[in-house]
PDB file of C-alpha atoms in Angstrom:
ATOM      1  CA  UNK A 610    -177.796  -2.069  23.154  1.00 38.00           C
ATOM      2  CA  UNK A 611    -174.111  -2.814  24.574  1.00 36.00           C
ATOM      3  CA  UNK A 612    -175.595  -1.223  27.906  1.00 40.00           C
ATOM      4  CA  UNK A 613    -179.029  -3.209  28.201  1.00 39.00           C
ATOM      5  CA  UNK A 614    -176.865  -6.314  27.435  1.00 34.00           C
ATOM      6  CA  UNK A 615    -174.837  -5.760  30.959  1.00 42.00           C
ATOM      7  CA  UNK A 616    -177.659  -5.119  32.507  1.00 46.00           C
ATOM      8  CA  UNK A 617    -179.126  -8.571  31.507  1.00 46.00           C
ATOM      9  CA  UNK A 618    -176.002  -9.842  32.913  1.00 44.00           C
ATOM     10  CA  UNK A 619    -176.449  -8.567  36.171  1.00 62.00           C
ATOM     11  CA  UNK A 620    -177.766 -10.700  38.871  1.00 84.00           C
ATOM     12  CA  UNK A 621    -180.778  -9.497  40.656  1.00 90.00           C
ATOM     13  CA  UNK A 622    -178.914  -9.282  44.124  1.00 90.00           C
ATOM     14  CA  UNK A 623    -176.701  -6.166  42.215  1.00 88.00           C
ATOM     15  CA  UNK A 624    -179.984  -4.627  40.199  1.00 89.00           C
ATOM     16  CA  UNK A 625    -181.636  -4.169  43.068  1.00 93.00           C
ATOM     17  CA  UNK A 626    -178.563  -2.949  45.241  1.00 91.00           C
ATOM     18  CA  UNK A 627    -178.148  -0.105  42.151  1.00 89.00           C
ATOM     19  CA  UNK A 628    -182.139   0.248  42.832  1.00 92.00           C
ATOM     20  CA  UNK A 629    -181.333   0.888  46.242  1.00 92.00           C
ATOM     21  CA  UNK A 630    -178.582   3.873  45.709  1.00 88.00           C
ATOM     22  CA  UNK A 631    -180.819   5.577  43.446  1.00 87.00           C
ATOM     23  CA  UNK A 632    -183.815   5.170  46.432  1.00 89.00           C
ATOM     24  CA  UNK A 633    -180.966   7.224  48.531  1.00 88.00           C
ATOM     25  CA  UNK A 634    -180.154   9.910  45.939  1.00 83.00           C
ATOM     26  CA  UNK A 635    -183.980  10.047  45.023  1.00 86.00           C
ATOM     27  CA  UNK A 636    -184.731  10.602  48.712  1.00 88.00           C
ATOM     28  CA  UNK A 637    -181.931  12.787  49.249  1.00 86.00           C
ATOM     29  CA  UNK A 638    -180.575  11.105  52.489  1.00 88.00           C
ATOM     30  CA  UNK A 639    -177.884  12.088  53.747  1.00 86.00           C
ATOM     31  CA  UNK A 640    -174.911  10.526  55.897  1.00 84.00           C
ATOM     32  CA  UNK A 641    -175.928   8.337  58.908  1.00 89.00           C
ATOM     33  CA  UNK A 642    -179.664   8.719  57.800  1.00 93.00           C
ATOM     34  CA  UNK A 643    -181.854   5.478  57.854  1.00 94.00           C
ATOM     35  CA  UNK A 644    -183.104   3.204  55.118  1.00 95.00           C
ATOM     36  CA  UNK A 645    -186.992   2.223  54.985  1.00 94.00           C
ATOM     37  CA  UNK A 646    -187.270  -1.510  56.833  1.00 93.00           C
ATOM     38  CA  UNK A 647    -186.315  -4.753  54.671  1.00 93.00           C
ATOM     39  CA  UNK A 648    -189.975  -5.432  54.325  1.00 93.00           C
ATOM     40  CA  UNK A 649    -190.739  -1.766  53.338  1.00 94.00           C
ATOM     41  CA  UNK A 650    -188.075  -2.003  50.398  1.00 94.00           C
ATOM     42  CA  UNK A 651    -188.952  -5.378  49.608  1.00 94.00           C
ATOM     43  CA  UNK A 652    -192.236  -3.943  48.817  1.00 94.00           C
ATOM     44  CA  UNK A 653    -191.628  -0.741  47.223  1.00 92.00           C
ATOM     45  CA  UNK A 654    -188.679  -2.780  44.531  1.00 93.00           C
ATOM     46  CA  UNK A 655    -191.211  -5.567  43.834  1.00 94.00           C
ATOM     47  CA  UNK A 656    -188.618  -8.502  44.707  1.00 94.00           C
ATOM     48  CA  UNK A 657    -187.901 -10.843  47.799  1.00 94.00           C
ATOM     49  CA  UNK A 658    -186.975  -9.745  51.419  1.00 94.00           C
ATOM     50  CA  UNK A 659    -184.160 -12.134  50.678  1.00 93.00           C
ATOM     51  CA  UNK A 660    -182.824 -10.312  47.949  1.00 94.00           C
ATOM     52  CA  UNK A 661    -183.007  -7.251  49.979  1.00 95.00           C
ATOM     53  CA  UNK A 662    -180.620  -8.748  52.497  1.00 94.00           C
ATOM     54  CA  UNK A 663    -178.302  -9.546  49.468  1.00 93.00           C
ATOM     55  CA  UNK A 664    -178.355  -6.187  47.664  1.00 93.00           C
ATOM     56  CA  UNK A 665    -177.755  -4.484  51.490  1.00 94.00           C
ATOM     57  CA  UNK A 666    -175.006  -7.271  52.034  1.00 92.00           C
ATOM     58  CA  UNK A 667    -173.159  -5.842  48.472  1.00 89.00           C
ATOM     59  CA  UNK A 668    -174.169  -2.348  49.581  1.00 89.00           C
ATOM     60  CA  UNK A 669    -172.384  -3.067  52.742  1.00 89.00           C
ATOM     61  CA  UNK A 670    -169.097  -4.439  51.227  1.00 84.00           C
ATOM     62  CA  UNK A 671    -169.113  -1.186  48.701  1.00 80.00           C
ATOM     63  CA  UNK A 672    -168.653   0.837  52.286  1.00 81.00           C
ATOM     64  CA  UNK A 673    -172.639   2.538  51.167  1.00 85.00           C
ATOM     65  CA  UNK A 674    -174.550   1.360  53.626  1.00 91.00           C
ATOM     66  CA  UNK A 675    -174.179  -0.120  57.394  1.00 91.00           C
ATOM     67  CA  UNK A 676    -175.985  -2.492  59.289  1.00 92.00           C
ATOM     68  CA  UNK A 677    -176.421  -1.586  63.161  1.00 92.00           C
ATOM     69  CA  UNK A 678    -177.617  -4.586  64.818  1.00 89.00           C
ATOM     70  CA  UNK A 679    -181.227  -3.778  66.665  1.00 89.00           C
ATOM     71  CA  UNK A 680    -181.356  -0.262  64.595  1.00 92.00           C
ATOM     72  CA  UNK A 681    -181.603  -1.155  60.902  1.00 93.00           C
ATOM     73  CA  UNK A 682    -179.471  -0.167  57.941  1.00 94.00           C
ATOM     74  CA  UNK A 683    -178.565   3.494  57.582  1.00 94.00           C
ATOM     75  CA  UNK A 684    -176.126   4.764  54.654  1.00 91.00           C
ATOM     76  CA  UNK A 685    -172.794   5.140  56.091  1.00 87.00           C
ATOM     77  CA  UNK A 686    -170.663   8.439  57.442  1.00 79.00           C
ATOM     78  CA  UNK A 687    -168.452   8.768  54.073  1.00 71.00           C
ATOM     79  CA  UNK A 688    -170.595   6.550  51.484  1.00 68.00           C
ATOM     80  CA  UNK A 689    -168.971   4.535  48.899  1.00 64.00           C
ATOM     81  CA  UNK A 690    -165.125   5.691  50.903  1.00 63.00           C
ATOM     82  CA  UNK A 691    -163.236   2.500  52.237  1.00 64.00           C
ATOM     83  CA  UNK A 692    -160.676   4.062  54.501  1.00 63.00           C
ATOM     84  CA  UNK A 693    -157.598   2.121  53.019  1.00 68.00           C
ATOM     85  CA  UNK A 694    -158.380   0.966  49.563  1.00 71.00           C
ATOM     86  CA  UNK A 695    -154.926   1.714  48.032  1.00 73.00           C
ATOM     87  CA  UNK A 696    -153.460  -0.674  51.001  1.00 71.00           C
ATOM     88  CA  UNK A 697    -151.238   1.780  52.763  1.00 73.00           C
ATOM     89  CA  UNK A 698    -151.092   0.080  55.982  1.00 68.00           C
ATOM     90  CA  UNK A 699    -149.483  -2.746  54.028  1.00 64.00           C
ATOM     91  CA  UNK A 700    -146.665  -0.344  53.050  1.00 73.00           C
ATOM     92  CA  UNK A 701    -143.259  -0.727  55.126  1.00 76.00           C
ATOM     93  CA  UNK A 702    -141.373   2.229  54.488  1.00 80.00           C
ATOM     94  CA  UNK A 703    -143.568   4.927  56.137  1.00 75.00           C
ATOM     95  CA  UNK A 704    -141.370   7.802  55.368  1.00 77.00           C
ATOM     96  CA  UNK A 705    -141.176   7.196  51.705  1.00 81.00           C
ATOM     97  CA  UNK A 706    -145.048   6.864  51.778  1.00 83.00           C
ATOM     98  CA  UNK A 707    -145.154   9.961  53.260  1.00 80.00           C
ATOM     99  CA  UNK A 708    -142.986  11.731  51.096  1.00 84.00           C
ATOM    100  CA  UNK A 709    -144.890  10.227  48.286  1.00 88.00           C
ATOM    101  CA  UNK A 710    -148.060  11.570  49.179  1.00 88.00           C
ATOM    102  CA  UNK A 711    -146.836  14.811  50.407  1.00 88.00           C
ATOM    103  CA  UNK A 712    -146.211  15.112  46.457  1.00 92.00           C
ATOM    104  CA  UNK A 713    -149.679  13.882  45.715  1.00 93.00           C
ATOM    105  CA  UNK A 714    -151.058  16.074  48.000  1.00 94.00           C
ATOM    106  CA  UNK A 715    -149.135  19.222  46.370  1.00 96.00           C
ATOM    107  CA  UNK A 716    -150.730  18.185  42.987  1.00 96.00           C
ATOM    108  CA  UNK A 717    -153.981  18.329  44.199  1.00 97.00           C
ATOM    109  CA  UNK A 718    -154.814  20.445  47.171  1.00 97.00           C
ATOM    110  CA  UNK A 719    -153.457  23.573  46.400  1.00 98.00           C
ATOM    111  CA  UNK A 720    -155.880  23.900  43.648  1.00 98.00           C
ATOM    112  CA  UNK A 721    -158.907  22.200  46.109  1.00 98.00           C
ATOM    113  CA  UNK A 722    -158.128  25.381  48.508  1.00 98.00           C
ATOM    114  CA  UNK A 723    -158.356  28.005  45.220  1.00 98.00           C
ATOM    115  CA  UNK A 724    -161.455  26.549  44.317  1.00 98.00           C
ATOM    116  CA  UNK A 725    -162.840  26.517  48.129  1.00 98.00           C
ATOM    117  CA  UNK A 726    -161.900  30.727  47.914  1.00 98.00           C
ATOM    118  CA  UNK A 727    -164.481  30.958  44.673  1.00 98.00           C
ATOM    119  CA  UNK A 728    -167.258  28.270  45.477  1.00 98.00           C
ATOM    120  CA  UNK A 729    -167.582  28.356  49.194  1.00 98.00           C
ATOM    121  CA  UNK A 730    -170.184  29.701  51.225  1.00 98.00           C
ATOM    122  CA  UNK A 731    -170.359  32.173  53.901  1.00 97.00           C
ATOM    123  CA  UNK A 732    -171.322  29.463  56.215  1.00 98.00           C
ATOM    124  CA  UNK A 733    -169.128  26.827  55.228  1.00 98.00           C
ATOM    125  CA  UNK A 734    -165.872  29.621  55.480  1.00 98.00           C
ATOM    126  CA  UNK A 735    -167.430  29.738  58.953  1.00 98.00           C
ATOM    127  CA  UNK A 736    -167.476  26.197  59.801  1.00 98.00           C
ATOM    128  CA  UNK A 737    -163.892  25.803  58.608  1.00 98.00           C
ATOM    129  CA  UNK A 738    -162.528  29.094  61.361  1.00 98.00           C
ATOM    130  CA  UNK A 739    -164.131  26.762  63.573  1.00 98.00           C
ATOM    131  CA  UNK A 740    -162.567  23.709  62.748  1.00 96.00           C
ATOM    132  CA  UNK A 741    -159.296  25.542  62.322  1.00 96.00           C
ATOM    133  CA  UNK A 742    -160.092  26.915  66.494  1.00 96.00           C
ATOM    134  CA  UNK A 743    -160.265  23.569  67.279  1.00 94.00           C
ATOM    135  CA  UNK A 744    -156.933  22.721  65.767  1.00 92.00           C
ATOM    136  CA  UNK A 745    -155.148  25.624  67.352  1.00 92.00           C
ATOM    137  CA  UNK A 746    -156.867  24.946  70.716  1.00 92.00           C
ATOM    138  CA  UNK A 747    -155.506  21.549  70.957  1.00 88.00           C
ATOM    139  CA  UNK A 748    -152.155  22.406  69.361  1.00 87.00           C
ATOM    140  CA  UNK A 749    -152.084  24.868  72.057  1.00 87.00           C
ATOM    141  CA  UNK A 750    -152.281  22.564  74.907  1.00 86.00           C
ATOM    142  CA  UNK A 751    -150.242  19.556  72.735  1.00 81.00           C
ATOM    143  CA  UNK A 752    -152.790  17.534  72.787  1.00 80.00           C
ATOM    144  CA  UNK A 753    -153.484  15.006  69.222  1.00 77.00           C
ATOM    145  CA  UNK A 754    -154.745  16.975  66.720  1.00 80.00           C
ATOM    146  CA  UNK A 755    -155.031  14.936  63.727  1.00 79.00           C
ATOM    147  CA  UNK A 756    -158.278  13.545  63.501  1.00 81.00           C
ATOM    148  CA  UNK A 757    -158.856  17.834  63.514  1.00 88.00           C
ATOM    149  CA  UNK A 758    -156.249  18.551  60.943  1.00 88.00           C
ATOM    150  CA  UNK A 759    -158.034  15.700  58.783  1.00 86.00           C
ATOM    151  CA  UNK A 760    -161.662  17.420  59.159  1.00 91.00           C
ATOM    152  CA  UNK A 761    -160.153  20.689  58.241  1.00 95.00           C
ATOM    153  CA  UNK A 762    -158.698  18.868  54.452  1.00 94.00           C
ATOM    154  CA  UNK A 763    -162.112  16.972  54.487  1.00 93.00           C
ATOM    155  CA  UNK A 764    -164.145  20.195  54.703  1.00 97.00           C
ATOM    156  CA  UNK A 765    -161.440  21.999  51.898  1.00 98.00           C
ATOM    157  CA  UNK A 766    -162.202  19.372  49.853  1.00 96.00           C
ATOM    158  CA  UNK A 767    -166.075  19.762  50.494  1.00 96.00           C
ATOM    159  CA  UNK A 768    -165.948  23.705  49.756  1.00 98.00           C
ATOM    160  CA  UNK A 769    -164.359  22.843  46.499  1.00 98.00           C
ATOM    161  CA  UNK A 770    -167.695  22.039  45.183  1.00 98.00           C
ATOM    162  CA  UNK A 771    -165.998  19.500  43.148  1.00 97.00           C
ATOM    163  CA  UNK A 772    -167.754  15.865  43.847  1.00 92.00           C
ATOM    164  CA  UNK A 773    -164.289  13.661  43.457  1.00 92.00           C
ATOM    165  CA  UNK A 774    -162.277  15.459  46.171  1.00 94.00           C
ATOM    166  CA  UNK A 775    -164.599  14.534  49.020  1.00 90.00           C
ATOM    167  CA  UNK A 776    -163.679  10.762  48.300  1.00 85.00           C
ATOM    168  CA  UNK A 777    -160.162  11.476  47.118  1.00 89.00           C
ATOM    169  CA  UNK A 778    -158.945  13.636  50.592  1.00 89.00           C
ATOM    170  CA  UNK A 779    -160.190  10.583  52.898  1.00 81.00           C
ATOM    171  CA  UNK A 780    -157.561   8.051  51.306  1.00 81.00           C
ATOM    172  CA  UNK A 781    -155.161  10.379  51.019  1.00 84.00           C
ATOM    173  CA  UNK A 782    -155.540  11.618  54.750  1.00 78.00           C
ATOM    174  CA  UNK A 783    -155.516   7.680  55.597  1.00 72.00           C
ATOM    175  CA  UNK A 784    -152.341   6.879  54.750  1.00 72.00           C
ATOM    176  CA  UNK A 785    -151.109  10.163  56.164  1.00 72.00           C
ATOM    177  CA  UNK A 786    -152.281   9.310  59.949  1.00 68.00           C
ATOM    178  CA  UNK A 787    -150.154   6.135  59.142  1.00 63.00           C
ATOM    179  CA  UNK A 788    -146.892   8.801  59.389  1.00 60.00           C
ATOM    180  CA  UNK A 789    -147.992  10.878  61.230  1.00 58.00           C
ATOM    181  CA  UNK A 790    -146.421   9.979  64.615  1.00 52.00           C
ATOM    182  CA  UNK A 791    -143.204  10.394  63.297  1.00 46.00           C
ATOM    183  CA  UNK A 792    -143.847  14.563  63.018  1.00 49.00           C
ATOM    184  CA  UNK A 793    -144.844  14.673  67.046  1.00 50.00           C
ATOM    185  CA  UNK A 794    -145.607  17.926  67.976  1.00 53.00           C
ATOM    186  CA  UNK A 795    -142.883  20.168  65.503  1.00 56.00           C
ATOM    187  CA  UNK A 796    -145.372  21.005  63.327  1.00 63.00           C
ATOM    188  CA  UNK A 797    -147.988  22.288  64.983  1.00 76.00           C
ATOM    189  CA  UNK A 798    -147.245  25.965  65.367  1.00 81.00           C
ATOM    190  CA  UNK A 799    -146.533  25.910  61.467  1.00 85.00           C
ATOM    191  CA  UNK A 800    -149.666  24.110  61.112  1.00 87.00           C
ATOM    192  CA  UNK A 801    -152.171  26.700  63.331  1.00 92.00           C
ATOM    193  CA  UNK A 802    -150.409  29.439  61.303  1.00 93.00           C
ATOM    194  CA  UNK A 803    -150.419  28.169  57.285  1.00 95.00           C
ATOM    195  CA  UNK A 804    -154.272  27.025  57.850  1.00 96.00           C
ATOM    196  CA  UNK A 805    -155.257  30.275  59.357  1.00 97.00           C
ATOM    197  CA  UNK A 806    -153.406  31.723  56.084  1.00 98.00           C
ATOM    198  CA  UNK A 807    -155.350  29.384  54.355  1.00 98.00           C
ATOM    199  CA  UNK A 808    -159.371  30.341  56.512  1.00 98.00           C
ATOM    200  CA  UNK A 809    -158.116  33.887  55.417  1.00 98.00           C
ATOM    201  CA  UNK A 810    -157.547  33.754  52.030  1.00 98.00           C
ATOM    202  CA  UNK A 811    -160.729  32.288  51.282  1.00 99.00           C
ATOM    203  CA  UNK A 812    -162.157  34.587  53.667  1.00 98.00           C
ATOM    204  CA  UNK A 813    -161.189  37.135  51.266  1.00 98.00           C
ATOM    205  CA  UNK A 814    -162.120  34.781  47.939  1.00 98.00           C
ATOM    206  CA  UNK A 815    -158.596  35.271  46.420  1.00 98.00           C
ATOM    207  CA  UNK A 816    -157.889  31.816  45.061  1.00 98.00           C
ATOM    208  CA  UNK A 817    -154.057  32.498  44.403  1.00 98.00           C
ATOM    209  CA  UNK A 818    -153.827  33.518  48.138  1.00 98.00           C
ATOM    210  CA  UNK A 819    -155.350  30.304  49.313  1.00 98.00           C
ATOM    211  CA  UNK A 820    -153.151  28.238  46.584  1.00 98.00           C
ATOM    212  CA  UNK A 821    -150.235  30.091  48.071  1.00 98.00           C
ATOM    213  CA  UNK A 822    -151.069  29.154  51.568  1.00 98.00           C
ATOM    214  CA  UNK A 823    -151.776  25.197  50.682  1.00 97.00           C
ATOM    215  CA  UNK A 824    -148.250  25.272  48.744  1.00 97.00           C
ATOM    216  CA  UNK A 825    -146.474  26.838  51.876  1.00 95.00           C
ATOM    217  CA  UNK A 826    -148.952  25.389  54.172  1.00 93.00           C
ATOM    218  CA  UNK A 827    -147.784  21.163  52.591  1.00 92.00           C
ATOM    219  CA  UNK A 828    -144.206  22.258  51.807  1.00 92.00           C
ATOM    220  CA  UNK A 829    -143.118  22.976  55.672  1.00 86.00           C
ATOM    221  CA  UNK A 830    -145.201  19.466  56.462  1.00 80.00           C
ATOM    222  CA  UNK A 831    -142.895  18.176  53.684  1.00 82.00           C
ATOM    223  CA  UNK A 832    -139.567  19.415  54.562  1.00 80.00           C
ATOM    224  CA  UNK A 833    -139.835  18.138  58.197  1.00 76.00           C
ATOM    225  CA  UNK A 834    -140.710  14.299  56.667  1.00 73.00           C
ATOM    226  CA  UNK A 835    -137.853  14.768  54.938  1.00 76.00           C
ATOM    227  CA  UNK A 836    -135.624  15.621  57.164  1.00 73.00           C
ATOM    228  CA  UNK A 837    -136.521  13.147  59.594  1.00 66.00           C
ATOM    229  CA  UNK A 838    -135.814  10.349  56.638  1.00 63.00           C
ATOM    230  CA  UNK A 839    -132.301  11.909  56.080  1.00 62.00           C
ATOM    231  CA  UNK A 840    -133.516  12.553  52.805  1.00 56.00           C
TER     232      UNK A 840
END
């Protein structure tokens, strides 16, 4: 009863947008894939091309969908993920943030990477050596390597099989990049080495290994902050 009474509540503009999320799950598309036509939708819901444009306008502001002018509407790269929703880039003290989410980040990942070692597949263990090459590759040659190091969490957090952490590593890894510069290139040999740890441990589907790894892997990342705060 309670629930039919919200419902009633709800303006058309935000049924249909809810309409139009189950359309995508229905259909199974994925990221970047593209949305029938406003007409086509207008049709196949039963309401208004104008209240199309309004649902896709909330979809849009939710971070679901986005609109690219002379292509159409397609559902966006990380649905539903706005890249700074807990307002880090509004924080002044960028060491303490990064000290503070060095501790969030030893909460949760270590456990992300033992679950990765007994959910992943062959494939995806695959796909992370690669990523992990990549990383090493441009550590190597100390070139920036953190939109890699961020695709290497994302894809952790992916194997996990768990469908929070793919929205949960993105803000965290947000507000990390906002640090980052601070680390310059000290880390990376530590880095190459503790996520190679990491690729072989779930290689080998021993989920204490891999927790191990994370744990060493986010404590040398969070000694360094530290001592560069004189903390």
């Amino acid at each position: 009863m309670l629930e039919s009474l919200n419902e009633s509540k709800k303006l058309l503009p935000e049924r249909v947008a809810e309409q139009i999320i189950s359309l995508i799950a229905d259909r199974e598309l994925k990221a970047g894939d593209k949305l029938p036509n406003e007409f086509d939708m207008a049709q196949q819901l039963s309401v208004g091309r104008g209240t199309i444009r309004e649902a896709v306008k909330i979809l849009v502001s939710r971070n679901i969908l986005e609109i690219r002018r002379g292509c159409g509407t397609f559902v966006c790269e990380k649905p539903g993920v706005v890249d700074d929703p807990l307002g880090f880039a509004f924080v002044k003290d960028k060491k303490r943030l990064g000290l503070d989410l060095c501790e969030v980040r030893m909460i949760i990942e270590p456990e992300i990477a033992a679950l990765a070692a007994e959910r992943a597949t062959s494939e995806e263990i695959e796909e992370l050596q690669r990523i992990e090459d990549e990383v090493k590759e441009l550590c190597d040659k100390e070139e920036p390597h953190m939109h890699k190091d961020i695709e290497f969490h994302e894809m952790l957090a992916k194997m996990s099989k768990n469908m929070i952490m793919p929205n949960i590593i993105p803000v965290i890894q947000t507000g990390i990049s906002l640090f980052i510069n601070i680390t310059d290139y000290s880390l990376t040999k530590e880095t190459v080495r503790t996520h190679q740890m990491i690729v072989d441990a779930i290689r080998e589907r021993c989920p204490q290994a891999a927790k191990d790894a994370m744990i060493e892997h986010l404590a040398s990342n969070q000694d360094k902050i530290e001592r560069l705060s004189g903390l």
